[in-house]
mmCIF file of C-alpha atoms in Angstrom:
data_model
loop_
_atom_site.group_PDB
_atom_site.id
_atom_site.type_symbol
_atom_site.label_atom_id
_atom_site.label_comp_id
_atom_site.label_asym_id
_atom_site.label_seq_id
_atom_site.Cartn_x
_atom_site.Cartn_y
_atom_site.Cartn_z
ATOM 1 C CA MET L 1 35.686 88.901 58.472
ATOM 2 C CA THR L 2 39.095 90.559 57.783
ATOM 3 C CA THR L 3 38.151 91.684 62.075
ATOM 4 C CA ARG L 4 37.643 88.786 63.428
ATOM 5 C CA PHE L 5 40.440 86.717 61.141
ATOM 6 C CA TYR L 6 42.992 89.275 63.320
ATOM 7 C CA PHE L 7 41.880 88.730 66.745
ATOM 8 C CA GLY L 8 41.693 85.433 66.456
ATOM 9 C CA LEU L 9 45.326 85.731 65.355
ATOM 10 C CA ALA L 10 45.782 87.934 67.894
ATOM 11 C CA ILE L 11 45.098 85.219 70.852
ATOM 12 C CA LEU L 12 46.532 82.785 69.198
ATOM 13 C CA ILE L 13 50.253 84.662 68.957
ATOM 14 C CA LEU L 14 49.395 85.333 72.553
ATOM 15 C CA LEU L 15 48.593 81.436 73.472
ATOM 16 C CA LEU L 16 52.074 80.874 71.741
ATOM 17 C CA VAL L 17 53.857 83.396 73.858
ATOM 18 C CA PHE L 18 52.190 81.944 77.280
ATOM 19 C CA VAL L 19 53.260 78.354 76.247
ATOM 20 C CA ASP L 20 56.552 79.259 75.539
ATOM 21 C CA GLN L 21 56.773 82.033 78.839
ATOM 22 C CA VAL L 22 55.398 78.247 80.941
ATOM 23 C CA GLY L 23 58.509 75.610 79.196
ATOM 24 C CA ALA L 24 60.714 78.383 79.735
ATOM 25 C CA GLN L 25 59.682 78.549 83.859
ATOM 26 C CA THR L 26 59.655 74.840 84.300
ATOM 27 C CA ALA L 27 62.605 74.368 82.109
ATOM 28 C CA ILE L 28 64.874 76.502 84.551
ATOM 29 C CA SER L 29 62.735 74.762 87.743
ATOM 30 C CA SER L 30 63.449 71.844 86.189
ATOM 31 C CA THR L 31 67.775 71.625 85.870
ATOM 32 C CA ALA L 32 68.320 74.143 89.077
ATOM 33 C CA THR L 33 70.726 72.987 91.106
ATOM 34 C CA THR L 34 71.262 72.680 94.898
ATOM 35 C CA SER L 35 72.086 75.524 96.199
ATOM 36 C CA ILE L 36 75.759 74.958 98.613
ATOM 37 C CA ILE L 37 77.071 77.303 100.725
ATOM 38 C CA ILE L 38 80.088 77.109 102.552
ATOM 39 C CA SER L 39 79.906 79.725 106.239
ATOM 40 C CA GLU L 40 82.533 79.211 108.398
ATOM 41 C CA LEU L 41 85.755 76.302 109.154
ATOM 42 C CA SER L 42 86.515 75.265 113.042
ATOM 43 C CA ALA L 43 90.063 76.912 112.257
ATOM 44 C CA THR L 44 92.051 78.897 109.216
ATOM 45 C CA SER L 45 94.980 77.214 109.283
ATOM 46 C CA SER L 46 95.834 73.297 110.196
ATOM 47 C CA GLU L 47 98.431 71.085 110.307
ATOM 48 C CA PRO L 48 97.993 67.518 107.346
ATOM 49 C CA GLY L 49 96.326 64.770 110.008
ATOM 50 C CA ILE L 50 93.863 67.767 111.732
ATOM 51 C CA TRP L 51 89.541 67.016 111.192
ATOM 52 C CA VAL L 52 88.921 70.778 110.648
ATOM 53 C CA THR L 53 85.250 71.338 110.947
ATOM 54 C CA ILE L 54 83.188 72.598 108.082
ATOM 55 C CA SER L 55 79.936 74.142 108.675
ATOM 56 C CA GLY L 56 77.393 75.261 106.021
ATOM 57 C CA GLN L 57 74.527 73.800 104.073
ATOM 58 C CA ASN L 58 73.611 70.929 101.627
ATOM 59 C CA LEU L 59 77.331 69.945 101.999
ATOM 60 C CA ASN L 60 75.730 66.198 102.048
ATOM 61 C CA GLN L 61 75.567 66.235 98.497
ATOM 62 C CA ALA L 62 78.527 66.919 96.823
ATOM 63 C CA ASP L 63 82.088 66.513 96.900
ATOM 64 C CA LEU L 64 85.000 68.089 98.763
ATOM 65 C CA LEU L 65 87.871 69.795 96.377
ATOM 66 C CA VAL L 66 91.371 71.873 97.399
ATOM 67 C CA GLY L 67 92.394 73.525 95.289
ATOM 68 C CA ASP L 68 91.174 71.691 91.943
ATOM 69 C CA GLN L 69 92.143 67.609 94.354
ATOM 70 C CA ARG L 70 88.970 66.213 95.214
ATOM 71 C CA VAL L 71 89.001 64.461 98.221
ATOM 72 C CA PRO L 72 89.126 61.084 99.064
ATOM 73 C CA LEU L 73 86.606 59.617 101.268
ATOM 74 C CA ALA L 74 88.916 58.139 104.031
ATOM 75 C CA ASN L 75 89.814 62.086 104.606
ATOM 76 C CA LEU L 76 86.074 63.270 104.757
ATOM 77 C CA LEU L 77 83.294 62.926 107.499
ATOM 78 C CA TYR L 78 79.776 63.740 107.120
ATOM 79 C CA THR L 79 78.751 64.294 110.932
ATOM 80 C CA GLY L 80 75.607 66.496 110.120
ATOM 81 C CA ALA L 81 72.049 64.359 109.468
ATOM 82 C CA LEU L 82 70.910 67.583 106.754
ATOM 83 C CA GLY L 83 74.097 68.476 104.971
ATOM 84 C CA GLU L 84 74.956 71.019 107.954
ATOM 85 C CA GLU L 85 78.859 69.409 108.602
ATOM 86 C CA VAL L 86 81.233 67.877 106.770
ATOM 87 C CA LYS L 87 85.064 67.280 108.415
ATOM 88 C CA TYR L 88 87.898 67.371 107.248
ATOM 89 C CA ARG L 89 90.847 65.717 107.909
ATOM 90 C CA VAL L 90 94.077 68.189 106.168
ATOM 91 C CA GLN L 91 95.767 65.397 103.596
ATOM 92 C CA ALA L 92 98.924 65.807 103.240
ATOM 93 C CA LEU L 93 100.291 68.705 101.132
ATOM 94 C CA PRO L 94 102.619 71.022 100.129
ATOM 95 C CA ALA L 95 102.551 73.950 102.839
ATOM 96 C CA GLY L 96 100.858 76.809 101.090
ATOM 97 C CA THR L 97 96.859 78.475 101.243
ATOM 98 C CA TYR L 98 94.238 76.817 99.424
ATOM 99 C CA HIS L 99 91.275 77.237 98.620
ATOM 100 C CA LEU L 100 88.244 74.531 99.610
ATOM 101 C CA LYS L 101 84.958 74.683 97.260
ATOM 102 C CA PHE L 102 82.332 71.643 97.507
ATOM 103 C CA VAL L 103 80.830 70.989 94.358
ATOM 104 C CA GLY L 104 77.383 68.764 93.882
ATOM 105 C CA THR L 105 76.736 65.581 91.890
ATOM 106 C CA ASP L 106 74.057 68.059 89.691
ATOM 107 C CA GLY L 107 77.000 70.380 88.790
ATOM 108 C CA GLY L 108 76.222 73.159 91.442
ATOM 109 C CA ARG L 109 79.361 74.777 93.194
ATOM 110 C CA SER L 110 79.613 76.690 96.832
ATOM 111 C CA ASN L 111 81.621 79.676 97.431
ATOM 112 C CA GLU L 112 85.002 78.875 98.181
ATOM 113 C CA ILE L 113 86.929 79.031 101.652
ATOM 114 C CA PRO L 114 90.711 79.591 102.530
ATOM 115 C CA LEU L 115 92.670 76.911 104.529
ATOM 116 C CA VAL L 116 95.952 77.818 105.140
ATOM 117 C CA ILE L 117 98.284 74.588 105.540
ATOM 118 C CA LEU L 118 100.986 74.423 107.640
ATOM 119 C CA PRO L 119 104.420 72.697 107.396
ATOM 120 C CA VAL L 120 104.853 70.307 110.108
ATOM 121 C CA ALA L 121 107.799 71.826 111.984
ATOM 122 C CA GLU L 122 105.713 74.983 112.137
ATOM 123 C CA VAL L 123 103.085 73.805 114.082
ATOM 124 C CA ASN L 124 103.039 73.226 118.322
ATOM 125 C CA LEU L 125 102.029 70.369 118.896
ATOM 126 C CA PRO L 126 100.510 68.984 122.498
ATOM 127 C CA ALA L 127 103.114 67.136 124.757
ATOM 128 C CA GLU L 128 102.464 64.100 124.975
ATOM 129 C CA PRO L 129 100.042 62.657 127.825
ATOM 130 C CA SER L 130 100.925 61.550 130.992
ATOM 131 C CA ALA L 131 98.808 60.788 134.177
ATOM 132 C CA GLU L 132 100.646 63.563 136.413
ATOM 133 C CA ALA L 133 99.417 66.450 133.958
ATOM 134 C CA PRO L 134 95.852 66.962 133.506
ATOM 135 C CA GLY L 135 94.378 68.446 131.188
ATOM 136 C CA PHE L 136 95.176 65.919 128.387
ATOM 137 C CA ILE L 137 93.661 62.412 127.645
ATOM 138 C CA VAL L 138 95.243 59.635 129.251
ATOM 139 C CA SER L 139 93.470 56.529 127.715
ATOM 140 C CA VAL L 140 90.944 55.014 126.001
ATOM 141 C CA GLY L 141 89.239 51.649 126.050
ATOM 142 C CA LEU L 142 87.298 49.101 125.556
ATOM 143 C CA ALA L 143 85.879 47.999 129.124
ATOM 144 C CA ASP L 144 86.943 44.432 128.618
ATOM 145 C CA ALA L 145 89.401 44.551 126.158
ATOM 146 C CA GLU L 146 91.775 42.162 128.115
ATOM 147 C CA ILE L 147 89.609 39.286 127.632
ATOM 148 C CA ASN L 148 87.289 39.850 123.933
ATOM 149 C CA SER L 149 89.664 42.276 121.373
ATOM 150 C CA THR L 150 86.844 41.614 119.033
ATOM 151 C CA TRP L 151 83.065 43.979 118.592
ATOM 152 C CA ALA L 152 80.891 42.801 116.131
ATOM 153 C CA MET L 153 78.721 46.022 113.869
ATOM 154 C CA GLY L 154 75.106 46.390 115.239
ATOM 155 C CA THR L 155 76.020 45.199 118.825
ATOM 156 C CA VAL L 156 77.426 47.363 121.937
ATOM 157 C CA ARG L 157 79.873 47.406 124.384
ATOM 158 C CA ASP L 158 81.329 49.204 126.885
ATOM 159 C CA VAL L 159 83.821 52.002 126.667
ATOM 160 C CA ILE L 160 85.602 53.580 129.124
ATOM 161 C CA TRP L 161 88.365 57.052 129.194
ATOM 162 C CA GLN L 162 90.589 59.028 131.284
ATOM 163 C CA ALA L 163 91.202 62.197 131.269
ATOM 164 C CA PRO L 164 91.803 64.206 134.497
ATOM 165 C CA GLY L 165 91.337 67.636 134.412
ATOM 166 C CA LEU L 166 90.605 68.199 130.938
ATOM 167 C CA THR L 167 86.930 70.528 130.869
ATOM 168 C CA GLN L 168 86.396 71.136 127.451
ATOM 169 C CA PRO L 169 83.921 67.630 125.400
ATOM 170 C CA LEU L 170 86.076 65.023 123.951
ATOM 171 C CA ASP L 171 84.283 63.134 121.283
ATOM 172 C CA LEU L 172 84.779 59.179 120.820
ATOM 173 C CA LEU L 173 85.216 58.522 117.074
ATOM 174 C CA VAL L 174 85.823 54.604 115.667
ATOM 175 C CA CYS L 175 88.478 54.268 113.208
ATOM 176 C CA HIS L 176 90.891 52.315 110.997
ATOM 177 C CA ASN L 177 95.005 52.143 111.466
ATOM 178 C CA ASN L 178 94.921 51.318 108.011
ATOM 179 C CA THR L 179 93.401 53.624 105.435
ATOM 180 C CA LYS L 180 92.016 56.010 108.802
ATOM 181 C CA GLY L 181 88.717 56.577 107.900
ATOM 182 C CA CYS L 182 87.087 57.332 110.671
ATOM 183 C CA TRP L 183 83.111 56.811 112.046
ATOM 184 C CA ILE L 184 81.947 58.895 114.709
ATOM 185 C CA VAL L 185 79.616 57.426 117.673
ATOM 186 C CA GLY L 186 80.193 59.948 120.118
ATOM 187 C CA SER L 187 80.042 63.540 120.542
ATOM 188 C CA ASN L 188 79.872 66.441 123.589
ATOM 189 C CA LEU L 189 81.602 63.252 126.345
ATOM 190 C CA THR L 190 83.088 64.125 129.306
ATOM 191 C CA ASN L 191 85.815 64.431 130.821
ATOM 192 C CA ASP L 192 86.398 61.520 132.825
ATOM 193 C CA GLY L 193 83.511 58.517 132.673
ATOM 194 C CA GLN L 194 82.149 55.754 130.469
ATOM 195 C CA ALA L 195 79.317 54.966 128.051
ATOM 196 C CA THR L 196 77.553 52.391 126.331
ATOM 197 C CA ILE L 197 78.780 52.439 122.627
ATOM 198 C CA VAL L 198 77.323 50.964 119.287
ATOM 199 C CA LEU L 199 79.342 49.508 116.379
ATOM 200 C CA PRO L 200 77.736 51.292 113.859
ATOM 201 C CA THR L 201 76.978 49.155 110.479
ATOM 202 C CA GLY L 202 78.554 49.738 107.359
ATOM 203 C CA ILE L 203 81.807 49.780 107.640
ATOM 204 C CA LEU L 204 84.385 46.986 106.404
ATOM 205 C CA THR L 205 84.643 43.874 109.007
ATOM 206 C CA GLY L 206 88.713 42.809 110.551
ATOM 207 C CA PRO L 207 92.133 43.876 112.495
ATOM 208 C CA SER L 208 93.380 47.288 112.902
ATOM 209 C CA TYR L 209 89.512 48.963 114.531
ATOM 210 C CA PHE L 210 91.115 51.873 116.734
ATOM 211 C CA LEU L 211 89.307 53.825 119.322
ATOM 212 C CA LEU L 212 89.840 57.269 119.259
ATOM 213 C CA ARG L 213 88.913 59.818 121.875
ATOM 214 C CA GLN L 214 89.825 63.284 121.134
ATOM 215 C CA SER L 215 89.086 67.140 122.285
ATOM 216 C CA ASN L 216 86.484 69.434 120.361
ATOM 217 C CA ASN L 217 89.213 70.969 119.041
ATOM 218 C CA TYR L 218 91.036 68.658 117.989
ATOM 219 C CA SER L 219 93.692 70.018 120.184
ATOM 220 C CA THR L 220 94.878 66.670 122.836
ATOM 221 C CA ARG L 221 93.184 63.033 121.575
ATOM 222 C CA GLU L 222 94.467 59.696 123.100
ATOM 223 C CA ARG L 223 93.756 56.125 120.601
ATOM 224 C CA SER L 224 92.696 52.312 122.450
ATOM 225 C CA GLU L 225 94.457 49.206 121.403
ATOM 226 C CA LEU L 226 93.724 47.788 118.217
ATOM 227 C CA PHE L 227 90.305 45.020 118.299
ATOM 228 C CA GLU L 228 89.107 43.195 115.355
ATOM 229 C CA VAL L 229 85.649 44.414 113.707
ATOM 230 C CA LEU L 230 83.450 41.059 113.231
ATOM 231 C CA PRO L 231 80.612 40.708 111.324
ATOM 232 C CA SER L 232 76.625 41.800 112.711
ATOM 233 C CA PRO L 233 74.925 38.895 114.856
ATOM 234 C CA LEU L 234 72.397 39.066 112.279
ATOM 235 C CA PHE L 235 74.540 38.908 109.166
ATOM 236 C CA SER L 236 76.395 36.324 110.535
ATOM 237 C CA GLY L 237 73.409 34.187 111.432
ATOM 238 C CA TRP L 238 71.845 34.519 107.991
ATOM 239 C CA ALA L 239 75.229 33.972 106.717
ATOM 240 C CA ASN L 240 75.110 30.087 108.902
ATOM 241 C CA LEU L 241 71.443 29.179 107.728
ATOM 242 C CA ALA L 242 72.397 29.808 103.487
ATOM 243 C CA ALA L 243 75.405 27.403 104.078
ATOM 244 C CA SER L 244 73.021 24.878 106.182
ATOM 245 C CA LEU L 245 71.025 25.264 103.345
ATOM 246 C CA PHE L 246 73.802 24.770 100.782
ATOM 247 C CA ALA L 247 74.971 22.112 102.199
ATOM 248 C CA TRP L 248 71.521 20.592 102.661
ATOM 249 C CA TRP L 249 70.050 21.188 98.738
ATOM 250 C CA PRO L 250 70.575 17.881 96.738
ATOM 251 C CA ARG L 251 72.850 18.230 93.939
#
């Protein structure tokens, strides 16, 4: 009887240890944080206002901190569908070396990477673009901007541009003149040409939007005249229907 008692007690202790280990592993798995990694920057130094590309993993699941300051969303473009790329518009901070890192909503933190913010006076800005100086973007705009300076979300417009002699691929962005927020609507386009572009939904309606063309290394850029963003036709149709029903409904 005594032998059986101690044998059963040993089995019970082993079972309790096993259950405890399984529970600990489950707890560790349930609280595991996302692995956020910064691999490189497109530039190690930059002046304020220039877009710098940050490459890595799971960057779309975190906020960017420069030093200890959280970067506003207006200065960020999460362009990588899988979180492998974020464009950061360098803020107007005092010149010096800052460390960039991402902090996830689950508490996960990425590695840090340095970025030198230069004083504007020390930056060699490109010369003003002109038609006589090849290698610059000299114009960009909506094909029929003179007769239609509005663009509805979800609809297409033809965009034309000229960049004589520029061999680098170009990006096309829609930006707001006041908030400085931008949305990439075309990438790696040729120097001279035309493209049919869909205006993305989800941006605010209103005036003061413009098209921005820039080379991939951000050294050359040109903007269009301002235009107004209108609601999508589908949304307007539903709004008109709702207004009609409300006016018809007996009160």
